[in-house]
GROMACS .gro file of N, CA and C in nm:
model
  492
    1MET      N    1   0.117  -0.119  -0.018
    1MET     CA    2   0.012  -0.016  -0.021
    1MET      C    3   0.098   0.103  -0.016
    2THR      N    4   0.224   0.127   0.028
    2THR     CA    5   0.303   0.259   0.018
    2THR      C    6   0.365   0.227  -0.097
    3GLY      N    7   0.317   0.216  -0.227
    3GLY     CA    8   0.362   0.171  -0.362
    3GLY      C    9   0.300   0.372  -0.398
    4TRP      N   10   0.169   0.397  -0.370
    4TRP     CA   11   0.070   0.544  -0.406
    4TRP      C   12   0.168   0.633  -0.381
    5LYS      N   13   0.256   0.650  -0.244
    5LYS     CA   14   0.320   0.736  -0.183
    5LYS      C   15   0.435   0.754  -0.267
    6GLU      N   16   0.531   0.678  -0.313
    6GLU     CA   17   0.629   0.667  -0.422
    6GLU      C   18   0.554   0.741  -0.559
    7ASN      N   19   0.470   0.695  -0.573
    7ASN     CA   20   0.414   0.738  -0.734
    7ASN      C   21   0.407   0.875  -0.720
    8MET      N   22   0.327   0.909  -0.608
    8MET     CA   23   0.305   1.040  -0.603
    8MET      C   24   0.393   1.176  -0.537
    9GLY      N   25   0.513   1.118  -0.539
    9GLY     CA   26   0.647   1.163  -0.464
    9GLY      C   27   0.610   1.222  -0.348
   10MET      N   28   0.544   1.163  -0.230
   10MET     CA   29   0.496   1.207  -0.083
   10MET      C   30   0.651   1.114  -0.018
   11SER      N   31   0.658   1.142   0.088
   11SER     CA   32   0.753   1.084   0.194
   11SER      C   33   0.665   0.944   0.247
   12GLN      N   34   0.753   0.817   0.338
   12GLN     CA   35   0.708   0.721   0.402
   12GLN      C   36   0.604   0.758   0.493
   13ASP      N   37   0.614   0.891   0.557
   13ASP     CA   38   0.506   0.910   0.658
   13ASP      C   39   0.433   0.992   0.651
   14THR      N   40   0.375   0.993   0.475
   14THR     CA   41   0.263   1.105   0.491
   14THR      C   42   0.158   0.964   0.541
   15GLY      N   43   0.024   0.993   0.568
   15GLY     CA   44  -0.082   0.930   0.600
   15GLY      C   45  -0.188   0.990   0.524
   16LEU      N   46  -0.299   0.912   0.473
   16LEU     CA   47  -0.391   0.933   0.432
   16LEU      C   48  -0.557   0.965   0.511
   17VAL      N   49  -0.618   1.069   0.510
   17VAL     CA   50  -0.700   1.120   0.576
   17VAL      C   51  -0.853   1.151   0.450
   18LYS      N   52  -0.945   1.051   0.466
   18LYS     CA   53  -1.071   1.119   0.355
   18LYS      C   54  -1.183   1.172   0.487
   19ILE      N   55  -1.224   1.239   0.425
   19ILE     CA   56  -1.333   1.310   0.452
   19ILE      C   57  -1.469   1.343   0.377
   20TYR      N   58  -1.570   1.330   0.404
   20TYR     CA   59  -1.670   1.346   0.297
   20TYR      C   60  -1.758   1.482   0.327
   21VAL      N   61  -1.737   1.567   0.275
   21VAL     CA   62  -1.818   1.694   0.251
   21VAL      C   63  -1.922   1.681   0.126
   22PRO      N   64  -2.011   1.764   0.162
   22PRO     CA   65  -2.106   1.820   0.017
   22PRO      C   66  -1.992   1.884  -0.069
   23MET      N   67  -2.027   1.843  -0.199
   23MET     CA   68  -1.950   1.869  -0.316
   23MET      C   69  -1.950   2.061  -0.308
   24SER      N   70  -2.035   2.109  -0.283
   24SER     CA   71  -1.991   2.262  -0.279
   24SER      C   72  -1.884   2.309  -0.212
   25HIS      N   73  -1.854   2.244  -0.099
   25HIS     CA   74  -1.766   2.278  -0.008
   25HIS      C   75  -1.619   2.201  -0.062
   26LYS      N   76  -1.652   2.088  -0.112
   26LYS     CA   77  -1.528   2.075  -0.199
   26LYS      C   78  -1.466   2.180  -0.325
   27GLU      N   79  -1.571   2.205  -0.373
   27GLU     CA   80  -1.515   2.286  -0.502
   27GLU      C   81  -1.499   2.415  -0.442
   28THR      N   82  -1.605   2.466  -0.329
   28THR     CA   83  -1.486   2.588  -0.290
   28THR      C   84  -1.357   2.573  -0.229
   29TRP      N   85  -1.381   2.465  -0.132
   29TRP     CA   86  -1.211   2.452  -0.134
   29TRP      C   87  -1.087   2.460  -0.241
   30GLN      N   88  -1.170   2.389  -0.279
   30GLN     CA   89  -1.065   2.407  -0.447
   30GLN      C   90  -0.997   2.510  -0.525
   31GLU      N   91  -1.140   2.563  -0.548
   31GLU     CA   92  -1.133   2.742  -0.613
   31GLU      C   93  -1.036   2.800  -0.482
   32GLU      N   94  -1.002   2.825  -0.346
   32GLU     CA   95  -0.970   2.878  -0.240
   32GLU      C   96  -0.837   2.830  -0.300
   33ALA      N   97  -0.789   2.740  -0.270
   33ALA     CA   98  -0.632   2.663  -0.291
   33ALA      C   99  -0.576   2.684  -0.451
   34ASP      N  100  -0.662   2.711  -0.549
   34ASP     CA  101  -0.632   2.744  -0.679
   34ASP      C  102  -0.564   2.885  -0.633
   35GLU      N  103  -0.674   2.954  -0.591
   35GLU     CA  104  -0.665   3.146  -0.582
   35GLU      C  105  -0.553   3.160  -0.508
   36LYS      N  106  -0.495   3.067  -0.416
   36LYS     CA  107  -0.364   3.101  -0.326
   36LYS      C  108  -0.256   3.067  -0.375
   37ASN      N  109  -0.265   2.977  -0.486
   37ASN     CA  110  -0.169   2.852  -0.541
   37ASN      C  111  -0.138   2.724  -0.481
   38TYR      N  112  -0.198   2.713  -0.402
   38TYR     CA  113  -0.190   2.552  -0.356
   38TYR      C  114  -0.163   2.444  -0.469
   39LYS      N  115  -0.043   2.402  -0.429
   39LYS     CA  116  -0.060   2.234  -0.540
   39LYS      C  117  -0.154   2.176  -0.550
   40SER      N  118  -0.221   2.194  -0.423
   40SER     CA  119  -0.335   2.046  -0.391
   40SER      C  120  -0.425   2.122  -0.295
   41THR      N  121  -0.547   2.054  -0.289
   41THR     CA  122  -0.664   2.119  -0.198
   41THR      C  123  -0.612   2.039  -0.085
   42SER      N  124  -0.545   1.916  -0.044
   42SER     CA  125  -0.517   1.866   0.092
   42SER      C  126  -0.405   1.951   0.144
   43LYS      N  127  -0.319   2.006   0.088
   43LYS     CA  128  -0.221   2.114   0.102
   43LYS      C  129  -0.315   2.225   0.155
   44TYR      N  130  -0.366   2.258   0.045
   44TYR     CA  131  -0.470   2.428   0.180
   44TYR      C  132  -0.520   2.359   0.228
   45LEU      N  133  -0.616   2.244   0.278
   45LEU     CA  134  -0.678   2.179   0.405
   45LEU      C  135  -0.601   2.186   0.524
   46HIS      N  136  -0.489   2.113   0.485
   46HIS     CA  137  -0.362   2.080   0.595
   46HIS      C  138  -0.333   2.200   0.662
   47GLU      N  139  -0.270   2.333   0.590
   47GLU     CA  140  -0.259   2.430   0.663
   47GLU      C  141  -0.374   2.531   0.726
   48LEU      N  142  -0.506   2.499   0.669
   48LEU     CA  143  -0.623   2.550   0.731
   48LEU      C  144  -0.618   2.459   0.866
   49ILE      N  145  -0.619   2.368   0.863
   49ILE     CA  146  -0.622   2.285   0.977
   49ILE      C  147  -0.503   2.352   1.070
   50GLN      N  148  -0.417   2.356   1.041
   50GLN     CA  149  -0.288   2.369   1.144
   50GLN      C  150  -0.310   2.521   1.175
   51GLU      N  151  -0.351   2.617   1.154
   51GLU     CA  152  -0.412   2.734   1.154
   51GLU      C  153  -0.501   2.770   1.245
   52ALA      N  154  -0.594   2.676   1.214
   52ALA     CA  155  -0.705   2.660   1.285
   52ALA      C  156  -0.675   2.615   1.443
   53ARG      N  157  -0.581   2.502   1.447
   53ARG     CA  158  -0.547   2.442   1.598
   53ARG      C  159  -0.478   2.555   1.659
   54ALA      N  160  -0.348   2.579   1.592
   54ALA     CA  161  -0.316   2.729   1.668
   54ALA      C  162  -0.402   2.832   1.757
   55ILE      N  163  -0.454   2.877   1.623
   55ILE     CA  164  -0.576   2.976   1.686
   55ILE      C  165  -0.650   2.919   1.863
   56ARG      N  166  -0.683   2.795   1.793
   56ARG     CA  167  -0.763   2.750   1.904
   56ARG      C  168  -0.665   2.742   2.022
   57ASP      N  169  -0.525   2.690   2.009
   57ASP     CA  170  -0.475   2.710   2.141
   57ASP      C  171  -0.430   2.772   2.194
   58GLU      N  172  -0.412   2.888   2.126
   58GLU     CA  173  -0.438   3.043   2.182
   58GLU      C  174  -0.514   3.080   2.266
   59GLY      N  175  -0.599   3.040   2.228
   59GLY     CA  176  -0.756   3.042   2.318
   59GLY      C  177  -0.859   3.158   2.249
   60PHE      N  178  -0.823   3.183   2.120
   60PHE     CA  179  -0.916   3.238   2.032
   60PHE      C  180  -1.068   3.163   2.000
   61LEU      N  181  -1.012   3.036   1.990
   61LEU     CA  182  -1.132   2.978   1.947
   61LEU      C  183  -1.147   2.841   2.080
   62ALA      N  184  -1.290   2.878   2.158
   62ALA     CA  185  -1.254   2.770   2.254
   62ALA      C  186  -1.362   2.679   2.177
   63PRO      N  187  -1.378   2.556   2.131
   63PRO     CA  188  -1.478   2.512   2.105
   63PRO      C  189  -1.569   2.463   2.212
   64GLN      N  190  -1.492   2.399   2.310
   64GLN     CA  191  -1.539   2.370   2.446
   64GLN      C  192  -1.518   2.431   2.558
   65GLY      N  193  -1.595   2.514   2.641
   65GLY     CA  194  -1.543   2.568   2.759
   65GLY      C  195  -1.520   2.753   2.750
   66SER      N  196  -1.565   2.734   2.601
   66SER     CA  197  -1.601   2.879   2.562
   66SER      C  198  -1.708   2.983   2.677
   67ASP      N  199  -1.771   2.902   2.733
   67ASP     CA  200  -1.874   2.987   2.817
   67ASP      C  201  -1.792   3.013   2.925
   68GLN      N  202  -1.718   2.921   2.979
   68GLN     CA  203  -1.581   2.947   3.148
   68GLN      C  204  -1.521   3.064   3.066
   69GLU      N  205  -1.443   3.081   2.957
   69GLU     CA  206  -1.365   3.181   2.942
   69GLU      C  207  -1.453   3.311   2.898
   70VAL      N  208  -1.581   3.326   2.885
   70VAL     CA  209  -1.647   3.443   2.857
   70VAL      C  210  -1.707   3.481   2.981
   71GLN      N  211  -1.699   3.391   3.096
   71GLN     CA  212  -1.721   3.437   3.241
   71GLN      C  213  -1.613   3.497   3.301
   72ARG      N  214  -1.507   3.374   3.296
   72ARG     CA  215  -1.356   3.487   3.313
   72ARG      C  216  -1.338   3.611   3.301
   73LEU      N  217  -1.388   3.596   3.184
   73LEU     CA  218  -1.314   3.738   3.109
   73LEU      C  219  -1.439   3.851   3.180
   74LYS      N  220  -1.555   3.831   3.172
   74LYS     CA  221  -1.710   3.935   3.270
   74LYS      C  222  -1.653   3.938   3.378
   75LYS      N  223  -1.610   3.858   3.423
   75LYS     CA  224  -1.533   3.870   3.558
   75LYS      C  225  -1.400   3.980   3.572
   76LYS      N  226  -1.331   3.925   3.478
   76LYS     CA  227  -1.217   4.030   3.461
   76LYS      C  228  -1.225   4.174   3.452
   77ILE      N  229  -1.330   4.197   3.362
   77ILE     CA  230  -1.430   4.305   3.366
   77ILE      C  231  -1.451   4.440   3.446
   78GLU      N  232  -1.521   4.317   3.504
   78GLU     CA  233  -1.605   4.341   3.622
   78GLU      C  234  -1.486   4.445   3.752
   79GLU      N  235  -1.387   4.318   3.768
   79GLU     CA  236  -1.278   4.366   3.861
   79GLU      C  237  -1.197   4.483   3.831
   80LEU      N  238  -1.189   4.507   3.676
   80LEU     CA  239  -1.095   4.606   3.625
   80LEU      C  240  -1.189   4.770   3.641
   81GLU      N  241  -1.321   4.719   3.598
   81GLU     CA  242  -1.421   4.846   3.636
   81GLU      C  243  -1.407   4.890   3.764
   82ASP      N  244  -1.408   4.795   3.878
   82ASP     CA  245  -1.386   4.808   4.029
   82ASP      C  246  -1.295   4.947   4.076
   83ARG      N  247  -1.191   4.844   3.991
   83ARG     CA  248  -1.091   4.902   4.053
   83ARG      C  249  -1.023   5.066   3.935
   84LEU      N  250  -1.105   5.064   3.859
   84LEU     CA  251  -1.136   5.235   3.790
   84LEU      C  252  -1.199   5.313   3.893
   85SER      N  253  -1.274   5.251   3.889
   85SER     CA  254  -1.398   5.330   3.991
   85SER      C  255  -1.360   5.341   4.123
   86GLU      N  256  -1.261   5.276   4.190
   86GLU     CA  257  -1.195   5.286   4.326
   86GLU      C  258  -1.088   5.417   4.272
   87ALA      N  259  -0.981   5.397   4.199
   87ALA     CA  260  -0.913   5.510   4.162
   87ALA      C  261  -0.962   5.652   4.106
   88LYS      N  262  -1.085   5.658   4.061
   88LYS     CA  263  -1.152   5.722   4.002
   88LYS      C  264  -1.170   5.821   4.148
   89GLN      N  265  -1.262   5.738   4.221
   89GLN     CA  266  -1.322   5.795   4.347
   89GLN      C  267  -1.149   5.851   4.426
   90GLN      N  268  -1.061   5.810   4.459
   90GLN     CA  269  -0.954   5.850   4.520
   90GLN      C  270  -0.889   5.967   4.477
   91SER      N  271  -0.880   5.992   4.339
   91SER     CA  272  -0.880   6.154   4.269
   91SER      C  273  -0.912   6.272   4.294
   92ARG      N  274  -1.084   6.201   4.327
   92ARG     CA  275  -1.212   6.272   4.362
   92ARG      C  276  -1.172   6.317   4.509
   93ASP      N  277  -1.173   6.221   4.579
   93ASP     CA  278  -1.131   6.238   4.728
   93ASP      C  279  -0.966   6.326   4.791
   94SER      N  280  -0.926   6.333   4.668
   94SER     CA  281  -0.797   6.427   4.675
   94SER      C  282  -0.819   6.582   4.685
   95VAL      N  283  -0.958   6.637   4.634
   95VAL     CA  284  -0.988   6.718   4.644
   95VAL      C  285  -1.118   6.738   4.718
   96MET      N  286  -1.113   6.848   4.805
   96MET     CA  287  -1.183   6.860   4.899
   96MET      C  288  -1.232   7.027   4.917
   97ILE      N  289  -1.379   7.019   4.883
   97ILE     CA  290  -1.425   7.167   4.810
   97ILE      C  291  -1.445   7.252   4.948
   98ASP      N  292  -1.460   7.141   5.063
   98ASP     CA  293  -1.516   7.248   5.198
   98ASP      C  294  -1.349   7.281   5.254
   99ASP      N  295  -1.224   7.263   5.163
   99ASP     CA  296  -1.109   7.302   5.197
   99ASP      C  297  -1.076   7.456   5.169
  100SER      N  298  -1.022   7.509   5.276
  100SER     CA  299  -0.993   7.639   5.282
  100SER      C  300  -0.906   7.722   5.160
  101ALA      N  301  -0.772   7.656   5.134
  101ALA     CA  302  -0.715   7.721   5.019
  101ALA      C  303  -0.796   7.700   4.883
  102PHE      N  304  -0.862   7.566   4.883
  102PHE     CA  305  -0.941   7.544   4.751
  102PHE      C  306  -1.087   7.680   4.749
  103LEU      N  307  -1.124   7.683   4.876
  103LEU     CA  308  -1.261   7.820   4.861
  103LEU      C  309  -1.172   7.950   4.839
  104LYS      N  310  -1.057   7.982   4.880
  104LYS     CA  311  -0.993   8.122   4.856
  104LYS      C  312  -0.995   8.151   4.736
  105GLN      N  313  -0.958   8.061   4.641
  105GLN     CA  314  -0.931   8.093   4.533
  105GLN      C  315  -1.052   8.133   4.441
  106PHE      N  316  -1.141   8.151   4.508
  106PHE     CA  317  -1.294   8.215   4.440
  106PHE      C  318  -1.254   8.336   4.507
  107LEU      N  319  -1.267   8.345   4.628
  107LEU     CA  320  -1.291   8.515   4.677
  107LEU      C  321  -1.193   8.588   4.572
  108THR      N  322  -1.264   8.717   4.598
  108THR     CA  323  -1.157   8.844   4.543
  108THR      C  324  -1.189   8.967   4.696
  109GLU      N  325  -1.088   9.058   4.666
  109GLU     CA  326  -1.094   9.162   4.785
  109GLU      C  327  -1.265   9.221   4.748
  110GLU      N  328  -1.341   9.197   4.680
  110GLU     CA  329  -1.497   9.258   4.688
  110GLU      C  330  -1.553   9.143   4.727
  111TYR      N  331  -1.683   9.204   4.830
  111TYR     CA  332  -1.773   9.111   4.849
  111TYR      C  333  -1.843   9.059   4.816
  112GLN      N  334  -1.878   8.931   4.799
  112GLN     CA  335  -1.936   8.855   4.712
  112GLN      C  336  -2.102   8.775   4.797
  113THR      N  337  -2.174   8.780   4.734
  113THR     CA  338  -2.298   8.708   4.818
  113THR      C  339  -2.256   8.544   4.801
  114PHE      N  340  -2.316   8.428   4.930
  114PHE     CA  341  -2.303   8.310   4.916
  114PHE      C  342  -2.286   8.272   4.806
  115ASP      N  343  -2.472   8.326   4.719
  115ASP     CA  344  -2.485   8.255   4.591
  115ASP      C  345  -2.378   8.243   4.449
  116GLU      N  346  -2.291   8.403   4.501
  116GLU     CA  347  -2.209   8.405   4.383
  116GLU      C  348  -2.119   8.339   4.387
  117VAL      N  349  -2.006   8.321   4.536
  117VAL     CA  350  -1.937   8.270   4.531
  117VAL      C  351  -1.982   8.085   4.528
  118LEU      N  352  -2.086   8.048   4.563
  118LEU     CA  353  -2.125   7.921   4.471
  118LEU      C  354  -2.141   7.905   4.376
  119GLN      N  355  -2.168   8.025   4.269
  119GLN     CA  356  -2.170   7.990   4.148
  119GLN      C  357  -2.015   7.998   4.070
  120ARG      N  358  -1.920   8.053   4.118
  120ARG     CA  359  -1.827   8.058   4.065
  120ARG      C  360  -1.749   7.913   4.133
  121VAL      N  361  -1.737   7.867   4.214
  121VAL     CA  362  -1.714   7.747   4.267
  121VAL      C  363  -1.781   7.601   4.139
  122VAL      N  364  -1.894   7.621   4.158
  122VAL     CA  365  -1.969   7.525   4.078
  122VAL      C  366  -1.944   7.505   3.902
  123GLU      N  367  -1.896   7.656   3.897
  123GLU     CA  368  -1.798   7.678   3.737
  123GLU      C  369  -1.694   7.646   3.696
  124SER      N  370  -1.613   7.615   3.826
  124SER     CA  371  -1.468   7.600   3.812
  124SER      C  372  -1.442   7.501   3.770
  125ASP      N  373  -1.347   7.442   3.684
  125ASP     CA  374  -1.280   7.300   3.616
  125ASP      C  375  -1.266   7.214   3.713
  126THR      N  376  -1.237   7.230   3.858
  126THR     CA  377  -1.186   7.112   3.951
  126THR      C  378  -1.367   7.091   3.982
  127VAL      N  379  -1.477   7.185   4.008
  127VAL     CA  380  -1.608   7.091   4.041
  127VAL      C  381  -1.619   7.029   3.922
  128ASP      N  382  -1.623   7.086   3.788
  128ASP     CA  383  -1.681   7.020   3.673
  128ASP      C  384  -1.614   6.852   3.634
  129GLU      N  385  -1.490   6.879   3.674
  129GLU     CA  386  -1.420   6.756   3.679
  129GLU      C  387  -1.462   6.686   3.798
  130LEU      N  388  -1.470   6.700   3.927
  130LEU     CA  389  -1.538   6.621   4.007
  130LEU      C  390  -1.639   6.589   3.952
  131LEU      N  391  -1.742   6.654   3.912
  131LEU     CA  392  -1.924   6.618   3.944
  131LEU      C  393  -1.929   6.574   3.772
  132ARG      N  394  -1.893   6.638   3.647
  132ARG     CA  395  -1.892   6.607   3.514
  132ARG      C  396  -1.894   6.436   3.436
  133GLU      N  397  -1.772   6.416   3.489
  133GLU     CA  398  -1.686   6.284   3.475
  133GLU      C  399  -1.758   6.215   3.533
  134PRO      N  400  -1.775   6.196   3.671
  134PRO     CA  401  -1.879   6.085   3.728
  134PRO      C  402  -1.987   6.029   3.665
  135ILE      N  403  -2.049   6.190   3.674
  135ILE     CA  404  -2.224   6.185   3.638
  135ILE      C  405  -2.215   6.095   3.479
  136GLU      N  406  -2.119   6.187   3.403
  136GLU     CA  407  -2.101   6.126   3.240
  136GLU      C  408  -2.093   5.983   3.246
  137ASP      N  409  -1.999   5.926   3.304
  137ASP     CA  410  -1.948   5.800   3.297
  137ASP      C  411  -2.075   5.719   3.328
  138GLU      N  412  -2.136   5.728   3.454
  138GLU     CA  413  -2.254   5.699   3.466
  138GLU      C  414  -2.359   5.690   3.396
  139LEU      N  415  -2.386   5.788   3.316
  139LEU     CA  416  -2.527   5.763   3.257
  139LEU      C  417  -2.445   5.688   3.101
  140TYR      N  418  -2.329   5.726   3.073
  140TYR     CA  419  -2.308   5.634   2.954
  140TYR      C  420  -2.315   5.504   2.993
  141PHE      N  421  -2.300   5.440   3.160
  141PHE     CA  422  -2.286   5.255   3.136
  141PHE      C  423  -2.417   5.226   3.200
  142LEU      N  424  -2.566   5.347   3.251
  142LEU     CA  425  -2.665   5.297   3.217
  142LEU      C  426  -2.723   5.271   3.090
  143ALA      N  427  -2.661   5.349   3.019
  143ALA     CA  428  -2.750   5.351   2.828
  143ALA      C  429  -2.691   5.237   2.802
  144ALA      N  430  -2.574   5.188   2.794
  144ALA     CA  431  -2.541   5.045   2.812
  144ALA      C  432  -2.630   4.899   2.853
  145ARG      N  433  -2.626   4.956   2.961
  145ARG     CA  434  -2.773   4.873   3.010
  145ARG      C  435  -2.899   4.832   2.970
  146GLU      N  436  -2.928   5.027   2.870
  146GLU     CA  437  -3.050   5.012   2.793
  146GLU      C  438  -3.130   5.034   2.943
  147GLU      N  439  -3.074   5.116   3.048
  147GLU     CA  440  -3.173   5.178   3.157
  147GLU      C  441  -3.181   5.330   3.136
  148VAL      N  442  -3.117   5.391   3.058
  148VAL     CA  443  -3.149   5.547   3.040
  148VAL      C  444  -3.117   5.537   2.825
  149GLU      N  445  -3.178   5.660   2.822
  149GLU     CA  446  -3.166   5.675   2.650
  149GLU      C  447  -3.119   5.815   2.646
  150PHE      N  448  -3.013   5.852   2.517
  150PHE     CA  449  -2.953   5.957   2.506
  150PHE      C  450  -3.035   5.992   2.341
  151GLU      N  451  -3.085   6.114   2.333
  151GLU     CA  452  -3.143   6.151   2.223
  151GLU      C  453  -3.082   6.309   2.164
  152HIS      N  454  -3.006   6.323   2.069
  152HIS     CA  455  -2.947   6.465   2.057
  152HIS      C  456  -3.091   6.581   2.026
  153GLY      N  457  -3.000   6.680   2.122
  153GLY     CA  458  -3.092   6.791   2.081
  153GLY      C  459  -3.221   6.741   2.221
  154HIS      N  460  -3.216   6.663   2.263
  154HIS     CA  461  -3.359   6.619   2.379
  154HIS      C  462  -3.254   6.578   2.478
  155GLY      N  463  -3.161   6.506   2.503
  155GLY     CA  464  -3.074   6.507   2.633
  155GLY      C  465  -3.115   6.328   2.670
  156TRP      N  466  -3.103   6.338   2.807
  156TRP     CA  467  -3.092   6.204   2.883
  156TRP      C  468  -3.272   6.179   2.928
  157ARG      N  469  -3.280   6.039   2.927
  157ARG     CA  470  -3.429   6.026   2.980
  157ARG      C  471  -3.424   5.884   3.016
  158LEU      N  472  -3.548   5.847   3.127
  158LEU     CA  473  -3.531   5.719   3.154
  158LEU      C  474  -3.541   5.613   3.028
  159ALA      N  475  -3.527   5.513   3.040
  159ALA     CA  476  -3.584   5.398   2.911
  159ALA      C  477  -3.699   5.385   2.924
  160ASP      N  478  -3.756   5.374   2.803
  160ASP     CA  479  -3.882   5.338   2.808
  160ASP      C  480  -4.013   5.497   2.873
  161GLY      N  481  -3.902   5.562   2.857
  161GLY     CA  482  -4.008   5.712   2.871
  161GLY      C  483  -4.007   5.723   3.014
  162GLY      N  484  -3.946   5.631   3.120
  162GLY     CA  485  -3.937   5.607   3.243
  162GLY      C  486  -4.063   5.474   3.339
  163GLU      N  487  -4.072   5.435   3.247
  163GLU     CA  488  -4.161   5.343   3.290
  163GLU      C  489  -4.061   5.200   3.328
  164GLU      N  490  -4.115   5.193   3.431
  164GLU     CA  491  -4.039   5.040   3.505
  164GLU      C  492  -4.151   4.900   3.504
   0.00000   0.00000   0.00000
């Protein structure tokens, strides 16, 4: 049975694998092999199989256990989101709006009412950073969970018009 290997110029350690597929698949594979200048469809399929195995081994394709991998990645995402949230909170905590040095920057030599001072504090970049970013992040997070909606020219609202 080794005569066919010699006749086809193949090494003795070459094995024969038969597969049965719809004719349309066979024709597609032959066309792809021809387009990519492979000597044979067998060589083309062998390389495709080797590529797929490498991809699967690297974890990109996980025919079994993919649900476990998805769950692991979701947990990792949650952990990273928690760490990011903590880091943002720590940076916000480093600025105290009731700190005297912070408040003095909004005072002038002229008298101002409390509302005027408050307005200047609220309009400051510091307070904008303290409030805008976390509120905006949370709104987009809620939108991703389809709990709120945004429409240009209108703004934000509870999803489904606020009905729960």
